[in-house]
């Protein structure tokens, strides 16, 4: 896209260039890689956002980090693939559709499965469109020709294939196990789909009378409603309090049933009374005890969480209402001993928030230990690296204690389980494609399992199902295994571990070689962002206010792998200010293009001669070297910081300001010595070019716009269609110049020290300081830099001599002892002293004028008694602050006097 002849606007206005450049990149096909068997590709498969609405700022973080990596490797010349996609998010979407139906007074059963799925698809398609638009907006340079949805035909066939393969190997089975049950969604949940919250409840102490003779056993429970499912009372065999009772029977007061009193090592003698009621169907520990003692199982709940027929008169009641009834019944019978407040952890459905119920249910499971063993091996031997490394221990801990994975869900939205039941012989037929007959008897009357697979089952195949597996596609052969899986540390086991297990199981190879984990986004006070706290930052709002590049830069600066990231208005404003700084610097370079073109011969050797040129060339090369090293280690937050600091401080605040002195016509420089007017253009443009290239992965839109203006102005003989397909700069070690860096560091220290003196003295901007400069080894360098030192510090250097000849400071002089220099600053003149005294007196008067009414208010008993405490405290703090300021001003006036 040619921009030659267009003038770079004076101010950067975000929102005016982004769509133009994104569409340009799309038209050019830059996001779609060409397969080159001679080169190793760099591949990221995007973690698929859920089709439940729009992207949040956490998604923006993931998109930005991955896009930085993708753009970087693309600019390294590697075939680079970033596959976009979205997840059908089974439970979450099902809950949303059911809420839509409820608003219309309908249930899913009333509309039927077919119509329900139609509504779910409509919602998913609408959400996908919104998500894709937001990904375009954020600048995601992914290959949209490979955009994938987990319910697309390809991934769906991959899911069925994986299930059938596991079933054939005996790694998928159907069995009765205890699961987490959500009464609201009426489906089983995996442990990872349950959020545990600390809830304030009660510990109830009940007496269970002995079945024969007098006496009783007192138990403690947090769940009286499950008493109907008790099949024993258990004590620890070493607990001497119950030795005489072991083997006897007690009566369950709410039903009249007799149950045995048994002993088991799993019972904690310190909990409650030491006697534990055993409810096998509704507690995993109780189930283990029941299986060891061959106790019966009694499920007291319906699918929707109400009490069933085993609860007698409480049948049909909800859990909380039944609890009240049971407590009342024990109290009526005189068997309620006491009730104590008790904090305990309760599982809740991660999608709908309903308290889950441990419940025995017939479900489909994956036998995970054989898969986990391989997944542990590849991380332990270094085939897969987890960043940060300390999460490797967490990974091993989870994987070594892994349980079988419940993969069936009692939902309608999702991948239907590829199992058919024969209505004639009850045999199972497990098939990738719908069968026409029973594998066992050949009958044609088949019914498919109504359940769907856990969403995480299809997500576990994401790295290879998106590339065409189970087919032997060119994409699978070239792009698999992928390179980096970047995601949040909170789903390391949820998703990453399962991808490793299933990737190895399905393909025989690891799915990626690096796992890069990011943390959560918190507000400026360190609080986790949530709608309840009102501190959520919507990406669209941040983009509208600060611009896309500012949001991206704010999300990457200070972002280190595995650590939480703070984000707020201050950080976004700082990022926007940096974009403006970059814009203004480029505008300065571009607007002087004609003079720069005249100043160099394209065929000449571009070696820096001036000290500041040698310095900036050395510094940009050191930055390039550091950035390459950091990007290899995926330290993109540190890269952003280093490039920011270089551009803002070294390039703009120092080098450009020094370059202006040499570009300024001699006739304009009347305040100082005559300056060398040899143009620094080559190095200005070269440094800016390299800076834009390094920044492009982080700030793609503004760097493309500036690049397109810089190229025809500074490098007309080197046309490039786009910065995003230009080569990254490489460090040139022969241009490292430690001597120049040392000398320029000293020059900058001198200027800063003199500026501080001006600030302390409140020297008028039109006035000049006078000083003598001394150094031991940098006489020649300082001599060359005197015009810059004088101009940038507004100081006339009266003499430059060797440190050995420095006299003692005379009265009124200020001696500055610096690293490689010493400076004697002349005393303030009488006129300067008078002006400073006037300023200080004026400031002191204004401070007293602010302080006096506050002190009168604080002396007023009526104000002190009526004003809120917070207001009074604020006034006292302000008064003290003003008194401290007056003290400082008085001290300064004394010094001036």
PDB file of C-alpha atoms in Angstrom, residues 52 56 118-119 212 241 328 335 348 400 453 475 545-546 556 587 628 677 693 809 843 883:
ATOM      1  CA  UNK A  52     -20.986 -17.921  25.230  1.00  0.00           C
ATOM      2  CA  UNK A  56     -13.081 -10.587  28.012  1.00  0.00           C
ATOM      3  CA  UNK A 118     -31.285 -25.468  16.532  1.00  0.00           C
ATOM      4  CA  UNK A 119     -31.464 -22.706  19.148  1.00  0.00           C
ATOM      5  CA  UNK A 212     -30.942 -53.498  71.911  1.00  0.00           C
ATOM      6  CA  UNK A 241     -14.478 -44.851  73.647  1.00  0.00           C
ATOM      7  CA  UNK A 328     -36.883 -30.833  63.829  1.00  0.00           C
ATOM      8  CA  UNK A 335     -32.174 -36.793  70.148  1.00  0.00           C
ATOM      9  CA  UNK A 348     -20.504 -25.810  43.144  1.00  0.00           C
ATOM     10  CA  UNK A 400       0.658 -38.991  39.591  1.00  0.00           C
ATOM     11  CA  UNK A 453     -19.063 -36.103  25.779  1.00  0.00           C
ATOM     12  CA  UNK A 475      -1.013 -30.106   7.575  1.00  0.00           C
ATOM     13  CA  UNK A 545     -10.505   5.012  24.943  1.00  0.00           C
ATOM     14  CA  UNK A 546      -6.823   4.200  24.513  1.00  0.00           C
ATOM     15  CA  UNK A 556       2.509  -7.281  27.688  1.00  0.00           C
ATOM     16  CA  UNK A 587       7.049  12.412  12.446  1.00  0.00           C
ATOM     17  CA  UNK A 628      16.505 -12.026  20.622  1.00  0.00           C
ATOM     18  CA  UNK A 677      25.950  20.466  11.205  1.00  0.00           C
ATOM     19  CA  UNK A 693      10.671  -3.680  13.742  1.00  0.00           C
ATOM     20  CA  UNK A 809      34.875  24.666  45.584  1.00  0.00           C
ATOM     21  CA  UNK A 843       4.683  30.327  46.996  1.00  0.00           C
ATOM     22  CA  UNK A 883       2.714  23.048  57.261  1.00  0.00           C
TER      23      UNK A 883
END
